[in-house]
Coordinates of C-alpha atoms and ligand atoms in Angstrom, one line a residue:
M199 CA 121.1 110.7 107.8
S200 CA 123.0 113.7 105.4
K201 CA 120.9 114.3 102.2
N202 CA 124.2 113.2 100.5
D203 CA 125.1 110.4 102.6
V204 CA 124.2 107.8 99.5
I205 CA 122.7 104.6 100.5
L206 CA 122.9 101.0 98.9
P207 CA 121.5 97.8 99.3
K208 CA 124.2 95.8 100.1
D209 CA 126.5 95.5 103.7
F210 CA 123.0 95.4 105.5
P211 CA 123.7 94.6 109.4
E212 CA 123.1 91.0 110.5
L213 CA 119.3 89.5 110.8
K214 CA 119.0 89.0 114.6
N215 CA 115.5 87.7 114.8
D216 CA 114.8 85.2 112.4
T217 CA 111.5 83.9 113.9
F218 CA 109.1 85.6 111.3
L219 CA 111.6 83.8 108.3
R220 CA 111.3 80.5 109.6
A221 CA 107.9 80.5 110.3
A222 CA 106.9 81.4 107.1
R223 CA 109.5 78.3 105.9
G224 CA 107.3 76.3 107.7
E225 CA 109.5 75.6 110.3
E226 CA 108.9 76.0 114.9
P227 CA 110.9 78.7 116.3
E228 CA 111.5 79.4 120.1
H229 CA 108.0 81.3 119.6
V230 CA 105.5 82.6 116.9
P231 CA 106.6 85.2 115.4
V232 CA 104.2 88.2 115.4
W233 CA 103.4 91.9 113.5
C234 CA 100.5 93.4 113.3
M235 CA 98.8 94.4 109.4
R236 CA 98.6 98.4 109.9
Q237 CA 101.1 98.4 112.5
A238 CA 102.5 102.1 111.3
G239 CA 99.0 103.8 111.5
R240 CA 96.9 106.7 113.5
Y241 CA 96.6 105.0 116.5
L242 CA 100.0 106.1 117.0
P243 CA 100.4 109.6 118.6
E244 CA 104.4 109.8 117.3
F245 CA 102.3 108.8 113.6
R246 CA 100.0 111.4 113.9
E247 CA 102.2 114.1 114.3
I248 CA 104.5 113.5 111.8
R249 CA 101.9 112.6 109.3
A250 CA 100.2 115.7 110.5
K251 CA 102.6 117.2 108.9
K252 CA 102.9 116.3 105.4
D253 CA 100.4 115.6 102.5
F254 CA 99.6 111.4 103.0
F255 CA 101.4 110.4 99.1
D256 CA 104.2 113.4 99.4
T257 CA 104.9 111.1 102.9
C258 CA 105.3 108.3 100.9
R259 CA 107.3 109.6 98.8
S260 CA 110.1 110.7 101.4
P261 CA 112.4 107.7 102.4
E262 CA 113.2 109.4 105.3
D263 CA 109.3 109.7 106.3
C264 CA 108.7 106.1 105.3
C265 CA 111.9 104.8 107.2
E266 CA 110.9 106.8 110.6
L267 CA 106.8 105.5 110.5
T268 CA 108.3 101.7 109.7
L269 CA 110.5 102.1 112.5
Q270 CA 107.9 103.5 114.8
P271 CA 106.2 100.7 116.5
L272 CA 109.5 98.7 116.4
R273 CA 109.9 100.9 119.3
R274 CA 107.3 100.2 121.2
F275 CA 106.5 96.4 120.6
P276 CA 109.0 93.3 120.6
F277 CA 107.3 92.9 116.9
D278 CA 109.2 90.2 114.6
A279 CA 108.3 91.2 111.9
S280 CA 107.4 95.1 109.9
I281 CA 106.9 96.2 106.4
I282 CA 107.4 99.2 105.1
F283 CA 105.3 102.5 105.5
S284 CA 104.0 103.2 101.4
D285 CA 100.5 101.8 99.8
I286 CA 98.9 100.5 97.3
L287 CA 97.6 103.0 95.3
V288 CA 101.6 103.6 94.4
I289 CA 100.9 101.9 91.4
P290 CA 98.5 103.5 90.0
Q291 CA 100.1 106.5 90.8
A292 CA 103.2 105.4 88.5
M293 CA 100.6 104.0 85.5
G294 CA 99.5 107.7 85.9
M295 CA 96.4 108.7 87.5
D296 CA 96.4 111.0 90.1
V297 CA 95.1 109.8 93.3
Q298 CA 95.0 112.5 96.3
M299 CA 94.5 111.0 100.0
L300 CA 91.9 113.4 101.0
T301 CA 91.4 113.5 105.2
G302 CA 88.1 112.3 106.3
K303 CA 87.5 110.5 102.8
G304 CA 90.3 108.3 102.2
P305 CA 92.2 107.3 98.2
T306 CA 90.6 109.6 95.6
F307 CA 90.9 109.4 92.3
T308 CA 90.6 112.3 90.4
D309 CA 89.8 110.8 87.2
P310 CA 88.8 107.0 87.2
L311 CA 88.9 104.7 84.8
K312 CA 85.1 104.8 83.4
E313 CA 84.8 102.8 79.8
P314 CA 87.2 100.6 78.2
E315 CA 88.9 103.5 75.8
D316 CA 90.5 104.8 78.8
L317 CA 93.3 101.8 79.5
Q318 CA 94.7 104.0 76.1
R319 CA 95.3 106.5 79.4
L320 CA 97.3 104.4 81.1
K321 CA 100.9 104.4 80.4
A322 CA 102.2 101.2 78.7
N323 CA 105.4 100.5 80.2
V324 CA 106.2 101.4 83.4
D325 CA 109.4 102.2 84.5
V326 CA 109.3 101.2 88.4
N327 CA 113.6 102.3 88.9
K328 CA 112.5 105.5 87.9
E329 CA 108.5 105.9 88.9
L330 CA 108.9 104.0 91.9
D331 CA 112.4 104.7 92.7
Y332 CA 111.7 106.5 95.5
V333 CA 110.2 102.8 97.2
F334 CA 113.0 101.0 96.7
K335 CA 115.0 103.7 98.3
A336 CA 112.8 103.6 101.7
I337 CA 113.7 100.3 102.1
T338 CA 117.0 100.5 101.2
L339 CA 117.2 103.1 104.2
T340 CA 115.1 101.2 105.8
R341 CA 116.9 98.0 105.6
H342 CA 119.6 100.1 107.2
K343 CA 117.9 101.5 109.7
I344 CA 116.9 99.0 111.2
E345 CA 120.0 97.7 111.9
G346 CA 119.2 93.7 111.6
K347 CA 116.3 93.7 114.3
V348 CA 113.8 92.1 112.4
P349 CA 113.1 91.1 108.7
L350 CA 111.7 94.2 106.8
I351 CA 108.7 93.0 104.4
G352 CA 107.3 94.6 101.2
F353 CA 103.8 94.7 99.7
T354 CA 102.1 95.9 96.8
G355 CA 98.0 95.7 96.1
A356 CA 96.6 92.8 94.0
P357 CA 95.7 93.0 90.1
W358 CA 92.4 93.2 90.8
T359 CA 91.9 95.4 94.4
L360 CA 94.2 97.7 92.4
M361 CA 91.7 97.5 88.8
S362 CA 88.6 98.2 91.7
Y363 CA 90.2 101.8 93.2
M364 CA 90.8 102.7 89.4
I365 CA 87.7 102.2 88.6
E366 CA 86.0 102.8 91.6
G367 CA 87.4 105.9 92.1
G368 CA 88.2 105.7 96.1
G369 CA 86.9 103.3 98.7
S370 CA 82.9 101.9 97.8
T371 CA 81.2 99.1 99.5
T372 CA 79.3 97.9 96.7
H373 CA 82.5 98.0 94.3
S374 CA 79.7 97.9 91.6
K375 CA 81.4 100.5 89.1
A376 CA 84.3 97.7 89.3
K377 CA 82.4 94.6 88.8
R378 CA 79.9 95.9 86.2
W379 CA 83.7 95.8 83.7
L380 CA 84.1 92.4 84.2
Y381 CA 80.1 91.4 83.5
R382 CA 79.7 94.0 80.5
H383 CA 84.5 94.0 79.6
P384 CA 85.5 90.6 80.3
E385 CA 88.3 91.4 78.2
S386 CA 89.0 94.4 78.7
S387 CA 89.5 93.4 82.3
H388 CA 91.7 90.9 81.9
M389 CA 93.7 93.5 79.6
L390 CA 94.1 95.6 82.4
L391 CA 94.6 92.7 85.2
K392 CA 97.3 92.1 82.9
M393 CA 98.9 95.1 82.8
L394 CA 98.8 95.7 86.4
T395 CA 100.4 92.4 87.1
D396 CA 103.0 93.4 84.3
V397 CA 103.9 96.4 86.7
I398 CA 103.9 94.6 90.1
V399 CA 105.9 91.7 89.1
E400 CA 108.8 94.4 88.6
Y401 CA 108.2 96.1 91.6
L402 CA 108.3 93.3 93.4
L403 CA 111.6 92.7 92.3
G404 CA 112.1 95.8 92.7
Q405 CA 111.8 95.7 95.8
V406 CA 113.7 92.8 96.4
A407 CA 116.5 94.2 94.9
A408 CA 116.5 96.9 97.3
G409 CA 116.4 95.1 100.4
A410 CA 112.7 93.6 100.8
Q411 CA 113.2 90.0 103.4
A412 CA 109.6 88.7 102.6
L413 CA 107.1 90.1 100.1
Q414 CA 103.2 90.6 101.1
V415 CA 99.9 90.5 98.4
F416 CA 97.6 92.0 99.8
E417 CA 93.7 91.2 98.0
S418 CA 91.7 93.2 100.0
H419 CA 88.8 93.1 98.1
A420 CA 88.9 89.4 97.0
G421 CA 85.2 89.4 99.3
I422 CA 83.5 91.4 96.6
L423 CA 84.1 88.6 94.2
G424 CA 82.4 85.5 94.5
P425 CA 84.1 82.6 93.9
V426 CA 83.4 82.3 90.1
E427 CA 84.5 85.6 89.7
F428 CA 87.2 84.6 91.8
K429 CA 88.9 82.4 90.2
E430 CA 89.0 84.5 86.9
F431 CA 90.0 87.4 87.9
S432 CA 91.9 87.4 91.1
L433 CA 93.1 84.0 91.3
P434 CA 94.9 83.8 87.7
Y435 CA 97.3 86.6 88.6
L436 CA 97.9 85.7 91.6
R437 CA 99.9 82.9 90.9
D438 CA 101.3 84.4 88.1
I439 CA 103.1 87.4 90.0
A440 CA 104.2 84.5 92.6
R441 CA 105.6 82.4 89.6
R442 CA 107.3 85.3 87.7
V443 CA 109.0 87.1 90.9
K444 CA 109.8 83.3 92.0
D445 CA 111.0 82.6 89.0
R446 CA 113.0 85.8 88.2
L447 CA 114.7 86.1 91.9
K448 CA 115.6 82.1 91.5
E449 CA 117.7 83.1 88.2
K450 CA 119.6 84.9 90.5
G451 CA 120.2 82.2 93.4
Q452 CA 117.7 83.9 95.8
D453 CA 114.3 83.3 97.5
V454 CA 112.2 85.0 99.3
P455 CA 109.2 84.2 101.2
M456 CA 105.5 85.4 100.0
I457 CA 102.5 85.8 101.5
V458 CA 99.0 86.3 99.6
F459 CA 96.6 87.7 102.2
A460 CA 92.8 87.8 100.4
K461 CA 90.5 89.0 102.1
D462 CA 87.2 87.7 102.9
A463 CA 88.1 84.5 100.1
H464 CA 87.6 81.9 102.8
Y465 CA 86.0 79.9 99.4
A466 CA 88.9 79.6 98.1
L467 CA 91.5 78.7 100.7
E468 CA 92.4 75.1 99.0
E469 CA 93.2 77.5 95.5
L470 CA 95.3 79.9 97.7
S471 CA 97.5 77.2 99.5
A472 CA 98.5 76.0 96.0
S473 CA 99.5 79.1 94.6
H474 CA 102.9 79.2 94.7
Y475 CA 103.0 81.2 98.0
E476 CA 104.6 80.4 100.8
V477 CA 102.4 81.9 103.5
V478 CA 98.4 82.3 102.8
G479 CA 97.1 84.7 105.4
L480 CA 94.0 84.5 107.0
D481 CA 91.1 87.5 108.2
W482 CA 89.2 86.4 111.3
T483 CA 86.4 84.8 109.8
M484 CA 87.8 81.6 109.4
D485 CA 88.5 79.1 111.8
P486 CA 91.9 77.9 112.7
R487 CA 91.4 74.2 113.2
S488 CA 89.1 74.2 109.5
A489 CA 92.1 76.2 107.6
R490 CA 94.5 74.2 108.9
E491 CA 92.8 71.2 107.9
R492 CA 92.0 72.7 104.3
T493 CA 95.4 74.3 103.0
G494 CA 96.6 70.4 104.6
G495 CA 100.6 71.8 105.5
K496 CA 101.2 72.9 102.4
V497 CA 101.7 76.6 103.3
S498 CA 102.5 78.4 106.7
L499 CA 99.0 80.5 107.8
Q500 CA 99.7 84.0 109.2
G501 CA 96.6 85.2 111.1
N502 CA 93.8 86.0 112.3
M503 CA 92.3 87.7 116.0
D504 CA 89.6 90.1 115.0
P505 CA 91.1 93.3 115.2
C506 CA 88.1 94.2 116.9
A507 CA 88.8 91.8 119.9
L508 CA 91.5 94.5 121.1
Y509 CA 88.9 96.9 122.2
A510 CA 89.2 93.7 125.2
P511 CA 90.7 93.5 128.1
K512 CA 94.1 93.1 128.1
E513 CA 93.3 89.9 130.2
L514 CA 90.7 88.4 127.5
I515 CA 93.2 89.1 124.9
S516 CA 94.9 87.2 126.6
D517 CA 92.4 84.3 126.4
I518 CA 91.7 84.5 123.4
V519 CA 95.7 84.9 121.7
K520 CA 95.6 81.6 123.7
K521 CA 92.7 79.5 121.7
M522 CA 94.3 81.0 118.2
L523 CA 97.5 79.7 119.4
E524 CA 95.6 76.4 120.0
G525 CA 94.1 75.9 116.1
F526 CA 96.6 77.3 114.7
G527 CA 99.7 74.9 116.3
T528 CA 103.1 76.4 116.7
R529 CA 104.4 74.8 113.5
G530 CA 104.7 77.2 110.3
Y531 CA 102.6 80.2 112.0
I532 CA 103.0 83.8 111.6
A533 CA 100.2 85.8 114.8
N534 CA 98.6 88.4 113.1
L535 CA 95.1 90.2 113.0
G536 CA 93.0 89.7 111.0
H537 CA 92.8 92.6 109.0
G538 CA 94.6 96.2 109.7
L539 CA 94.9 98.4 113.4
Y540 CA 92.2 100.3 113.6
P541 CA 92.7 104.2 114.9
D542 CA 90.9 104.4 118.1
M543 CA 92.7 101.0 119.3
D544 CA 94.9 101.5 122.7
P545 CA 98.7 101.0 121.8
E546 CA 98.3 99.0 124.9
N547 CA 96.6 96.5 124.3
V548 CA 98.5 95.3 121.1
A549 CA 101.9 95.0 123.3
A550 CA 99.0 92.7 125.2
F551 CA 98.5 91.1 122.1
V552 CA 102.2 90.6 121.6
D553 CA 103.3 89.4 124.8
A554 CA 100.0 86.9 125.0
V555 CA 101.4 85.5 121.4
H556 CA 105.3 85.0 122.5
R557 CA 104.2 84.4 125.9
H558 CA 101.9 81.5 125.5
S559 CA 103.6 80.1 122.0
K560 CA 106.9 80.2 124.4
L561 CA 105.5 77.7 127.0
A562 CA 103.5 75.2 123.9
V563 CA 106.9 74.6 121.6
K564 CA 108.3 73.8 125.1
Q565 CA 106.0 71.6 126.7
A566 CA 105.7 69.9 123.1
Ligands
1CP681 O1 96.3 109.3 106.5 C1 96.4 108.0 107.2 O2 97.5 108.0 107.7 C2 95.7 106.7 106.5 C3 95.9 105.4 107.1 C4 96.5 105.0 106.1 C5 98.1 104.2 106.4 C6 98.4 104.1 107.2 C7 96.6 104.8 104.4 C8 96.2 105.4 103.8 N1 97.7 103.9 104.2 C9 98.0 103.9 105.5 C10 99.8 102.9 105.4 C11 99.6 101.4 104.5 N2 98.5 101.0 103.9 C12 100.4 100.5 104.8 C13 101.0 100.6 105.5 C14 102.2 99.7 106.2 C15 101.5 99.1 107.8 O3 101.0 98.0 107.2 O4 101.9 98.9 109.1 C16 100.0 99.2 104.4 C17 100.7 98.0 103.7 C18 98.7 99.5 103.5 C19 98.0 99.0 102.0 C20 96.9 99.3 102.0 N3 96.2 100.9 101.4 C21 95.2 98.6 102.1 C22 95.3 97.4 101.1 C23 95.9 96.3 103.0 C24 94.2 96.9 103.6 O5 93.8 97.8 104.3 O6 92.9 95.6 103.4 C25 95.0 99.2 101.2 C26 93.3 98.4 100.5 C27 95.2 100.8 100.7 C28 94.7 101.7 100.5 C29 94.1 102.5 101.4 N4 94.6 103.7 102.0 C30 94.8 104.4 102.6 C31 93.4 103.8 103.6 C32 92.5 104.6 104.2 C33 93.3 102.9 102.3 C34 91.9 102.5 102.3 C35 90.5 102.5 101.5 C36 89.2 102.3 101.6 O7 88.7 101.8 100.7 O8 88.3 102.6 102.2

């Protein structure tokens, strides 16, 4: 593509494989759709090659690079969905915070939030069309270049997960600085969570306008909260996001399936399945059958093979997938891992995972 080409969010190629969208809406397609969190990632040599040339967030700001990195896994594996290459931390950046991706250390904030007064440093009314326009451009370009092969998923970090990064200043095992805010400054915590929610709603709507065909909300740090804190500081915002995005899309006659992935929030499965999301994503600590019972057919489910099962020999991966499919069933189910792929995983085993989902589920659907 030449830099002068104008890529508009219209006249997208016709979608050829809608198994993911049908499963998200509770149907039973001819096979169970499958994709992997972090399917664009360092386990692929072609990903490492592109990433080596540029800073991480400069890569995120290049629609051409994001498009290429999103398409890479689709060239190797018959995934049934793709997720736009980007990062959840583009939102704190849009709100005025400086975040760098340091090799060996991960995301690092130059000046994390320390006390409630620091909220004044954040931009109050973020114009997502200006600050995050590069993500929208990446989505539009990718929707064209994907040629209707599979749907394109847009995503965001959820308010609590973003808040924890903004206060911790990076990855953390205890998240004690962020949790300190919840116990010591509950009002300011809610103020920050509300600010984030407002930006996230506009950001997700912008992604749909740009061409995203589904949306996933990552509450990756849910597990650090107990059930009581989750119900106060996470769940209301997750619900508010889905409700507001859906209402606004409805006004335009649009409807896009939404997925909530609250990692390690097994205690809140019932609440999550009544939160206006079509799909609830599960980490690997949840048993498929009991997740089905607890969500009572209200939502589709996504997940949840232990990513580390990809270290197993291929025959064992096939057996694990078969059991997972028996547990979830083939209706309203999207196969995935319980969290992202790790950099040392063998692409051949990812291929074995995808193949096993397709093979076993085709048979199961036929026999039903
Ligand atoms: O240098 C690199 O390439 C670093 C690895 C990497 C990648 C591939 C990071 C740094 N971000 C990404 C892309 C990314 N991040 C995607 C792309 C699409 C895909 O999945 O293929 C997505 C959806 C994310 C979302 C994301 N970023 C989450 C939520 C999902 C999850 O893993 O729970 C989180 C928590 C982040 C923060 C982040 N970005 C990168 C790292 C290493 C981390 C985690 C840091 C930590 O807390 O320890």
